[in-house]
């Protein structure tokens, strides 16, 4: 059967502001639903106990590592696919899409082994509480061993995003998140005749939503994504040259996102020297901040294929317009987040059944950390330039400087004061270093455009 002819993609012809809005709004909406899921999931877990909430916080770095591998690989696919379409190299675009499926499967096998062999020592290294250990091992093992959904969901969504079909990507993300939220109380508390599974129910609800979303997203690609052609023959015969190009961008991206896992793991260790409640506050902060950070990442996800496509098509002015407009959107979102954290820290914490001790620790934590949000918005959008131009090494360096070179050492030094509130200032200090390095690399990246 002859493939349908491909026309000029909208990323090369639509007015830039309209394009960014049309690409980003569906992703921002789906990210908001994802953020809402993160919060609702933790609310249900907090109803079990504060120990269960702490256990989920300890499991988060491992979950983030899975997302890092899936998203980092998808960034490599995204950049290669969008650039290939911009350069009219349609065969290479198809190779990238089909190779993505192979890489997702092998990534899952790695985390299946981690779940079977490493979940227990991983959780035990972070806490001595037997109750938290039991909760943490159960939750982590299930999330790793049934992680097939997260790898295929993220990859299939990125294929849709790479070709400008962000509405379909939104449908997939929202479907997974809504299923997750519905199944959480049913499986945790044994509603509607289901067994009461507690923390295991929270994990099963998560992976169930991911599996359903991945199946839906695969169907959406096969049915509506006419810019790529998936075929079993290409999947079974991946090209190593394509894998090399994907991971040239993907590995720095994987490492960059993985650094967040290392940072969270080490921060958990630092905060545990004060109390398990301080660790729980850190976990709650991560859930709450996602309500503002994830929409900015939605802007980022909509921006990357636009930049990559127009980089391949050598459309300099469209690149500048897209970058400038996206920075403004991101700053507005993050300013709203700062105001929310400054004015409503107590009510936000009470959503998670916070004790008086948790509120005493959490209120100053939220107010101090939120000061860095607008600066973080700029850093996130600038990072999209590095990924779109296949310069993910710059993003990696920025992330290393922020989270490992500055944030963790400063947090440890401030923890020596014996006052937990001092630790939170490390976020603002680290973000100052991040924006400085980001601007230096941005200037180097944009010099390429001046030669056109």
Short mmCIF file of C-alpha atoms in Angstrom, two decimals:
data_model
loop_
_atom_site.label_atom_id
_atom_site.label_comp_id
_atom_site.label_asym_id
_atom_site.label_seq_id
_atom_site.Cartn_x
_atom_site.Cartn_y
_atom_site.Cartn_z
CA UNK A 1 0.00 0.00 0.00
CA UNK A 2 1.47 3.35 -1.04
CA UNK A 3 2.04 5.85 1.76
CA UNK A 4 0.09 9.10 1.70
CA UNK A 5 2.04 12.13 0.41
CA UNK A 6 3.29 14.48 3.13
CA UNK A 7 2.58 18.21 2.99
CA UNK A 8 4.36 21.16 4.64
CA UNK A 9 4.07 20.82 8.44
CA UNK A 10 2.32 23.67 10.29
CA UNK A 11 5.50 24.32 12.32
CA UNK A 12 7.04 25.95 9.28
CA UNK A 13 4.14 28.13 8.13
CA UNK A 14 1.73 29.01 10.99
CA UNK A 15 2.22 32.44 12.69
CA UNK A 16 4.62 31.87 15.58
CA UNK A 17 2.51 33.06 18.52
CA UNK A 18 -0.51 31.15 17.29
CA UNK A 19 1.70 28.10 16.71
CA UNK A 20 3.19 28.18 20.22
CA UNK A 21 -0.25 28.55 21.77
CA UNK A 22 -1.74 25.77 19.65
CA UNK A 23 1.21 23.47 20.44
CA UNK A 24 1.52 24.32 24.13
CA UNK A 25 -2.06 24.75 25.36
CA UNK A 26 -3.05 21.08 24.96
CA UNK A 27 0.19 20.02 26.64
CA UNK A 28 -0.26 22.57 29.43
CA UNK A 29 -3.80 21.31 30.00
CA UNK A 30 -2.64 17.70 30.15
CA UNK A 31 0.23 18.69 32.44
CA UNK A 32 -2.23 20.44 34.77
CA UNK A 33 -4.26 17.24 34.94
CA UNK A 34 -1.03 15.34 35.60
CA UNK A 35 -0.16 17.80 38.38
CA UNK A 36 -3.63 17.41 39.82
CA UNK A 37 -3.14 13.65 39.78
CA UNK A 38 0.17 14.03 41.64
CA UNK A 39 -1.57 16.04 44.34
CA UNK A 40 -4.67 13.83 44.58
CA UNK A 41 -2.52 10.68 44.69
CA UNK A 42 -0.52 12.06 47.62
CA UNK A 43 -3.70 13.20 49.40
CA UNK A 44 -5.06 9.64 49.31
CA UNK A 45 -1.71 8.25 50.48
CA UNK A 46 -1.61 10.80 53.33
CA UNK A 47 -4.96 9.40 54.52
CA UNK A 48 -3.16 6.10 55.16
CA UNK A 49 -0.54 7.78 57.39
CA UNK A 50 2.31 10.28 57.39
CA UNK A 51 4.68 7.29 57.17
CA UNK A 52 3.03 6.22 53.91
CA UNK A 53 3.43 9.75 52.54
CA UNK A 54 7.11 9.69 53.52
CA UNK A 55 7.54 6.30 51.83
CA UNK A 56 6.18 7.65 48.55
CA UNK A 57 8.61 10.58 48.87
CA UNK A 58 11.49 8.11 49.23
CA UNK A 59 10.28 6.19 46.17
CA UNK A 60 10.08 9.35 44.08
CA UNK A 61 13.76 9.42 42.97
CA UNK A 62 13.38 5.93 41.44
CA UNK A 63 10.16 6.95 39.68
CA UNK A 64 11.91 10.08 38.44
CA UNK A 65 14.76 7.92 37.14
CA UNK A 66 12.29 5.94 35.02
CA UNK A 67 10.84 9.17 33.68
CA UNK A 68 14.40 10.39 33.03
CA UNK A 69 15.24 7.39 30.85
CA UNK A 70 11.89 7.52 29.03
CA UNK A 71 11.84 11.31 28.55
CA UNK A 72 15.54 11.64 27.76
CA UNK A 73 15.33 8.99 25.05
CA UNK A 74 12.15 10.66 23.76
CA UNK A 75 13.94 14.03 23.60
CA UNK A 76 16.52 12.43 21.30
CA UNK A 77 13.76 10.97 19.14
CA UNK A 78 11.86 14.26 19.20
CA UNK A 79 14.85 16.31 18.06
CA UNK A 80 15.84 13.88 15.28
CA UNK A 81 12.29 13.40 14.02
CA UNK A 82 11.34 17.10 13.97
CA UNK A 83 14.64 18.09 12.37
CA UNK A 84 14.28 15.35 9.75
CA UNK A 85 10.79 16.56 8.84
CA UNK A 86 12.11 20.14 8.56
CA UNK A 87 14.86 18.92 6.23
CA UNK A 88 12.34 16.79 4.25
CA UNK A 89 14.20 13.58 5.18
CA UNK A 90 11.08 11.49 5.58
CA UNK A 91 12.79 8.07 5.61
CA UNK A 92 14.99 9.17 8.50
CA UNK A 93 11.91 10.46 10.35
CA UNK A 94 10.25 7.04 9.98
CA UNK A 95 13.41 5.29 11.18
CA UNK A 96 13.48 7.50 14.28
CA UNK A 97 9.82 6.77 15.10
CA UNK A 98 10.13 3.01 14.75
CA UNK A 99 13.43 2.82 16.62
CA UNK A 100 11.73 4.67 19.49
CA UNK A 101 9.50 1.64 20.12
CA UNK A 102 12.49 -0.71 20.35
CA UNK A 103 14.33 1.55 22.77
CA UNK A 104 11.24 1.86 24.99
CA UNK A 105 10.97 -1.92 25.33
CA UNK A 106 14.60 -2.42 26.34
CA UNK A 107 14.38 0.48 28.81
CA UNK A 108 11.49 -1.30 30.51
CA UNK A 109 13.49 -4.54 30.83
CA UNK A 110 16.22 -2.66 32.71
CA UNK A 111 13.76 -1.34 35.30
CA UNK A 112 12.03 -4.70 35.62
CA UNK A 113 15.36 -6.07 36.87
CA UNK A 114 15.86 -3.06 39.15
CA UNK A 115 12.43 -3.62 40.68
CA UNK A 116 13.15 -7.29 41.33
CA UNK A 117 16.69 -6.87 42.67
CA UNK A 118 17.26 -3.33 43.97
CA UNK A 119 14.03 -1.92 45.44
CA UNK A 120 14.71 -3.16 48.98
CA UNK A 121 18.33 -1.90 49.36
CA UNK A 122 17.34 1.37 47.69
CA UNK A 123 14.58 2.15 50.23
CA UNK A 124 16.54 0.80 53.21
CA UNK A 125 19.43 3.18 52.42
CA UNK A 126 17.17 6.19 53.08
CA UNK A 127 15.43 5.38 56.38
CA UNK A 128 15.65 3.18 59.48
CA UNK A 129 11.89 3.20 60.15
CA UNK A 130 10.55 -0.32 59.58
CA UNK A 131 7.06 0.95 58.76
CA UNK A 132 8.34 3.37 56.12
CA UNK A 133 10.67 0.69 54.74
CA UNK A 134 7.81 -1.77 54.27
CA UNK A 135 5.64 0.82 52.55
CA UNK A 136 8.51 2.05 50.38
CA UNK A 137 9.67 -1.37 49.16
CA UNK A 138 6.12 -2.38 48.19
CA UNK A 139 5.45 0.85 46.31
CA UNK A 140 8.83 0.94 44.51
CA UNK A 141 8.75 -2.73 43.47
CA UNK A 142 5.34 -2.43 41.82
CA UNK A 143 6.18 0.85 40.04
CA UNK A 144 9.39 -0.61 38.59
CA UNK A 145 8.17 -4.09 37.65
CA UNK A 146 5.08 -2.79 35.82
CA UNK A 147 6.78 0.28 34.33
CA UNK A 148 6.15 -0.84 30.74
CA UNK A 149 3.30 1.67 30.54
CA UNK A 150 5.34 4.74 31.47
CA UNK A 151 8.01 4.03 28.84
CA UNK A 152 5.60 3.50 25.97
CA UNK A 153 3.24 6.28 27.03
CA UNK A 154 5.98 8.92 27.13
CA UNK A 155 7.50 7.78 23.84
CA UNK A 156 4.20 7.55 21.96
CA UNK A 157 3.20 11.00 23.23
CA UNK A 158 6.49 12.48 22.05
CA UNK A 159 5.92 11.09 18.56
CA UNK A 160 2.64 13.01 18.46
CA UNK A 161 4.32 16.14 19.85
CA UNK A 162 7.18 15.92 17.36
CA UNK A 163 4.75 16.24 14.46
CA UNK A 164 2.65 18.99 16.05
CA UNK A 165 -0.29 16.80 17.17
CA UNK A 166 -0.28 17.94 20.77
CA UNK A 167 -4.07 17.65 21.15
CA UNK A 168 -3.80 13.87 20.80
CA UNK A 169 -0.90 13.85 23.24
CA UNK A 170 -3.13 15.75 25.68
CA UNK A 171 -5.89 13.14 25.29
CA UNK A 172 -3.46 10.36 26.19
CA UNK A 173 -1.99 12.12 29.23
CA UNK A 174 -5.36 13.17 30.57
CA UNK A 175 -6.78 9.68 30.11
CA UNK A 176 -3.95 8.11 32.09
CA UNK A 177 -4.15 10.69 34.87
CA UNK A 178 -7.95 10.48 35.21
CA UNK A 179 -7.90 6.67 35.33
CA UNK A 180 -5.19 6.91 37.98
CA UNK A 181 -7.19 9.31 40.13
CA UNK A 182 -10.32 7.15 39.87
CA UNK A 183 -8.50 3.93 40.73
CA UNK A 184 -6.48 5.39 43.63
CA UNK A 185 -9.22 5.40 46.31
CA UNK A 186 -10.82 2.25 44.91
CA UNK A 187 -7.63 0.19 45.26
CA UNK A 188 -6.19 1.93 48.36
CA UNK A 189 -9.34 1.74 50.50
CA UNK A 190 -11.16 -1.20 48.88
CA UNK A 191 -14.15 0.65 47.45
CA UNK A 192 -16.76 -0.93 45.12
CA UNK A 193 -15.96 -4.45 46.25
CA UNK A 194 -12.23 -4.30 45.45
CA UNK A 195 -9.75 -5.55 48.07
CA UNK A 196 -8.21 -2.93 50.39
CA UNK A 197 -4.59 -2.80 49.19
CA UNK A 198 -3.24 0.32 50.93
CA UNK A 199 0.07 1.59 49.55
CA UNK A 200 0.15 -1.26 46.99
CA UNK A 201 -3.17 0.04 45.65
CA UNK A 202 -1.65 3.47 45.06
CA UNK A 203 1.17 1.91 43.03
CA UNK A 204 -1.18 -0.35 41.05
CA UNK A 205 -3.44 2.60 40.21
CA UNK A 206 -0.41 4.46 38.87
CA UNK A 207 0.84 1.70 36.58
CA UNK A 208 -2.70 0.79 35.43
CA UNK A 209 -3.29 4.35 34.24
CA UNK A 210 0.04 4.36 32.43
CA UNK A 211 -0.64 1.09 30.59
CA UNK A 212 -4.08 2.24 29.40
CA UNK A 213 -2.66 5.60 28.26
CA UNK A 214 0.17 3.94 26.35
CA UNK A 215 -2.26 1.70 24.44
CA UNK A 216 -4.45 4.68 23.58
CA UNK A 217 -1.45 6.71 22.44
CA UNK A 218 -0.20 3.92 20.17
CA UNK A 219 -3.63 3.79 18.51
CA UNK A 220 -3.66 7.58 18.08
CA UNK A 221 -0.30 7.45 16.30
CA UNK A 222 -1.41 4.66 13.99
CA UNK A 223 -4.73 6.34 13.21
CA UNK A 224 -3.89 10.06 12.97
CA UNK A 225 -0.13 10.65 12.75
CA UNK A 226 0.38 10.81 8.98
CA UNK A 227 3.88 12.35 9.21
CA UNK A 228 5.35 9.04 10.37
CA UNK A 229 4.74 5.44 9.33
CA UNK A 230 5.11 2.71 11.96
CA UNK A 231 5.82 -0.77 10.63
CA UNK A 232 6.79 -4.09 12.20
CA UNK A 233 9.62 -4.52 9.68
CA UNK A 234 11.32 -1.29 10.73
CA UNK A 235 10.78 -2.08 14.42
CA UNK A 236 12.41 -5.50 14.09
CA UNK A 237 15.35 -4.09 12.09
CA UNK A 238 16.45 -0.89 13.88
CA UNK A 239 19.35 1.06 12.38
CA UNK A 240 22.30 1.57 14.71
CA UNK A 241 23.10 4.85 13.00
CA UNK A 242 19.66 6.12 14.05
CA UNK A 243 20.13 4.81 17.61
CA UNK A 244 23.45 6.66 17.76
CA UNK A 245 21.83 9.93 16.64
CA UNK A 246 18.99 9.52 19.14
CA UNK A 247 21.29 8.89 22.08
CA UNK A 248 23.70 11.64 21.07
CA UNK A 249 20.92 13.95 22.27
CA UNK A 250 19.12 11.49 24.51
CA UNK A 251 21.95 10.42 26.84
CA UNK A 252 22.77 13.97 28.01
CA UNK A 253 19.02 14.50 28.49
CA UNK A 254 18.71 11.25 30.47
CA UNK A 255 21.63 12.24 32.66
CA UNK A 256 20.23 15.75 33.08
CA UNK A 257 16.85 14.51 34.31
CA UNK A 258 18.46 11.69 36.34
CA UNK A 259 20.41 14.27 38.27
CA UNK A 260 17.04 15.28 39.74
CA UNK A 261 16.76 11.75 41.16
CA UNK A 262 20.21 11.98 42.70
CA UNK A 263 19.41 15.41 44.12
CA UNK A 264 16.12 14.21 45.63
CA UNK A 265 17.76 11.11 47.09
CA UNK A 266 20.53 13.15 48.73
CA UNK A 267 18.11 15.83 49.93
CA UNK A 268 16.00 13.11 51.55
CA UNK A 269 19.12 11.95 53.39
CA UNK A 270 19.90 15.50 54.55
CA UNK A 271 16.34 16.17 55.75
CA UNK A 272 16.08 12.80 57.50
CA UNK A 273 18.76 14.04 59.94
CA UNK A 274 16.12 16.48 61.20
CA UNK A 275 13.00 14.25 61.10
CA UNK A 276 10.88 12.08 58.81
CA UNK A 277 8.36 14.94 58.88
CA UNK A 278 10.89 17.23 57.19
CA UNK A 279 11.24 14.59 54.46
CA UNK A 280 7.45 14.43 54.11
CA UNK A 281 7.34 18.24 53.73
CA UNK A 282 9.88 17.99 50.90
CA UNK A 283 7.66 15.41 49.20
CA UNK A 284 4.58 17.58 49.58
CA UNK A 285 6.48 20.55 48.13
CA UNK A 286 7.35 18.50 45.04
CA UNK A 287 3.71 17.57 44.53
CA UNK A 288 2.50 21.16 44.94
CA UNK A 289 5.17 22.78 42.77
CA UNK A 290 4.27 20.40 39.93
CA UNK A 291 1.04 22.37 39.52
CA UNK A 292 3.16 25.25 38.18
CA UNK A 293 6.30 23.54 36.89
CA UNK A 294 4.48 20.96 34.75
CA UNK A 295 2.56 23.59 32.72
CA UNK A 296 5.90 25.31 32.05
CA UNK A 297 7.26 21.97 30.90
CA UNK A 298 4.16 21.83 28.68
CA UNK A 299 5.29 25.10 27.10
CA UNK A 300 8.75 23.58 26.79
CA UNK A 301 7.37 20.45 25.13
CA UNK A 302 5.45 22.54 22.61
CA UNK A 303 8.46 24.76 21.95
CA UNK A 304 11.10 22.08 21.29
CA UNK A 305 9.62 20.68 18.03
CA UNK A 306 8.95 24.23 16.79
CA UNK A 307 12.58 25.20 17.39
CA UNK A 308 13.92 21.94 15.98
CA UNK A 309 11.76 22.13 12.84
CA UNK A 310 12.68 25.74 12.11
CA UNK A 311 16.34 25.04 12.88
CA UNK A 312 16.24 22.32 10.23
CA UNK A 313 14.41 24.70 7.87
CA UNK A 314 16.87 27.55 8.73
CA UNK A 315 14.10 29.97 9.76
CA UNK A 316 16.01 32.25 12.16
CA UNK A 317 13.32 34.83 12.84
CA UNK A 318 10.73 32.19 13.73
CA UNK A 319 13.16 30.72 16.25
CA UNK A 320 13.69 34.08 17.98
CA UNK A 321 9.96 34.85 18.05
CA UNK A 322 9.09 31.43 19.49
CA UNK A 323 11.74 31.67 22.21
CA UNK A 324 10.79 35.19 23.31
CA UNK A 325 7.08 34.44 23.47
CA UNK A 326 7.60 31.20 25.41
CA UNK A 327 9.78 32.88 28.04
CA UNK A 328 7.02 35.41 28.74
CA UNK A 329 4.38 32.70 29.14
CA UNK A 330 6.60 30.68 31.49
CA UNK A 331 7.40 33.66 33.73
CA UNK A 332 3.71 34.55 34.13
CA UNK A 333 2.90 30.96 35.17
CA UNK A 334 5.72 30.86 37.71
CA UNK A 335 4.88 34.25 39.18
CA UNK A 336 1.40 32.88 39.88
CA UNK A 337 3.06 29.95 41.63
CA UNK A 338 5.21 32.23 43.78
CA UNK A 339 2.18 34.25 44.88
CA UNK A 340 0.24 31.10 45.72
CA UNK A 341 3.04 29.67 47.87
CA UNK A 342 3.66 32.99 49.62
CA UNK A 343 0.02 33.70 50.47
CA UNK A 344 -1.45 30.22 51.09
CA UNK A 345 1.22 27.88 52.50
CA UNK A 346 -0.86 26.73 55.48
CA UNK A 347 -4.04 25.81 53.57
CA UNK A 348 -1.94 24.04 50.92
CA UNK A 349 -0.28 21.83 53.55
CA UNK A 350 -3.58 21.04 55.26
CA UNK A 351 -4.76 19.43 52.02
CA UNK A 352 -2.34 16.60 52.91
CA UNK A 353 -3.68 16.11 56.45
CA UNK A 354 -0.63 17.94 57.80
CA UNK A 355 0.06 17.75 61.53
CA UNK A 356 0.96 20.86 63.53
CA UNK A 357 4.62 19.86 63.33
CA UNK A 358 4.41 19.44 59.56
CA UNK A 359 2.80 22.87 59.18
CA UNK A 360 5.47 24.46 61.38
CA UNK A 361 8.19 23.06 59.12
CA UNK A 362 6.28 23.40 55.85
CA UNK A 363 5.07 27.02 55.91
CA UNK A 364 8.55 28.62 55.86
CA UNK A 365 9.71 25.91 53.44
CA UNK A 366 7.10 26.77 50.81
CA UNK A 367 7.60 30.52 51.17
CA UNK A 368 11.39 30.36 50.86
CA UNK A 369 11.57 27.85 48.00
CA UNK A 370 8.93 29.69 45.92
CA UNK A 371 11.20 32.70 45.54
CA UNK A 372 13.17 30.92 42.82
CA UNK A 373 10.18 30.04 40.60
CA UNK A 374 10.40 32.93 38.06
CA UNK A 375 14.12 32.34 37.53
CA UNK A 376 13.48 28.62 37.09
CA UNK A 377 10.94 29.47 34.36
CA UNK A 378 13.63 31.17 32.29
CA UNK A 379 16.05 28.27 32.78
CA UNK A 380 13.47 25.70 31.66
CA UNK A 381 12.66 27.55 28.43
CA UNK A 382 16.32 28.23 27.66
CA UNK A 383 16.96 24.50 28.06
CA UNK A 384 14.55 23.83 25.18
CA UNK A 385 16.98 25.62 22.84
CA UNK A 386 19.79 23.22 23.75
CA UNK A 387 17.57 20.17 23.22
CA UNK A 388 16.12 21.41 19.93
CA UNK A 389 19.57 22.26 18.54
CA UNK A 390 20.97 18.84 19.60
CA UNK A 391 23.14 20.49 22.27
CA UNK A 392 21.80 18.61 25.27
CA UNK A 393 25.29 18.58 26.77
CA UNK A 394 24.67 22.22 27.68
CA UNK A 395 21.49 21.26 29.54
CA UNK A 396 23.42 18.52 31.31
CA UNK A 397 26.13 20.92 32.47
CA UNK A 398 23.52 23.42 33.71
CA UNK A 399 21.69 20.69 35.61
CA UNK A 400 24.88 19.35 37.19
CA UNK A 401 25.91 22.83 38.30
CA UNK A 402 22.50 23.60 39.77
CA UNK A 403 21.66 20.36 41.58
CA UNK A 404 24.94 18.68 42.43
CA UNK A 405 27.65 21.34 42.39
CA UNK A 406 25.56 24.01 44.18
CA UNK A 407 22.23 22.81 45.62
CA UNK A 408 23.25 19.70 47.58
CA UNK A 409 26.56 21.06 48.98
CA UNK A 410 24.85 24.32 50.02
CA UNK A 411 21.91 22.42 51.54
CA UNK A 412 24.32 20.23 53.52
CA UNK A 413 26.30 23.24 54.76
CA UNK A 414 23.10 25.04 55.80
CA UNK A 415 21.87 21.89 57.56
CA UNK A 416 24.93 22.08 59.83
CA UNK A 417 23.29 25.12 61.43
CA UNK A 418 20.77 22.76 63.00
CA UNK A 419 17.83 24.82 61.67
CA UNK A 420 15.80 23.03 58.98
CA UNK A 421 14.41 26.29 57.56
CA UNK A 422 17.92 27.34 56.51
CA UNK A 423 18.15 24.34 54.17
CA UNK A 424 15.43 25.71 51.88
CA UNK A 425 17.53 28.76 50.90
CA UNK A 426 19.77 26.41 48.91
CA UNK A 427 17.12 26.33 46.13
CA UNK A 428 17.32 30.07 45.52
CA UNK A 429 21.13 30.06 45.60
CA UNK A 430 21.29 27.15 43.16
CA UNK A 431 18.86 28.79 40.73
CA UNK A 432 21.05 31.89 40.63
CA UNK A 433 23.96 29.73 39.48
CA UNK A 434 21.70 27.95 36.98
CA UNK A 435 20.51 31.10 35.19
CA UNK A 436 24.06 32.43 34.95
CA UNK A 437 25.37 29.29 33.24
CA UNK A 438 22.23 28.99 31.08
CA UNK A 439 22.63 32.50 29.66
CA UNK A 440 26.28 31.86 28.82
CA UNK A 441 25.39 28.73 26.85
CA UNK A 442 22.37 30.38 25.21
CA UNK A 443 24.61 33.08 23.79
CA UNK A 444 26.89 30.39 22.30
CA UNK A 445 23.93 28.47 20.84
CA UNK A 446 22.36 31.48 19.15
CA UNK A 447 25.64 32.39 17.45
CA UNK A 448 24.91 29.52 15.04
CA UNK A 449 21.90 31.41 13.75
CA UNK A 450 23.86 34.55 12.96
CA UNK A 451 25.86 32.67 10.32
CA UNK A 452 22.71 32.00 8.23
#
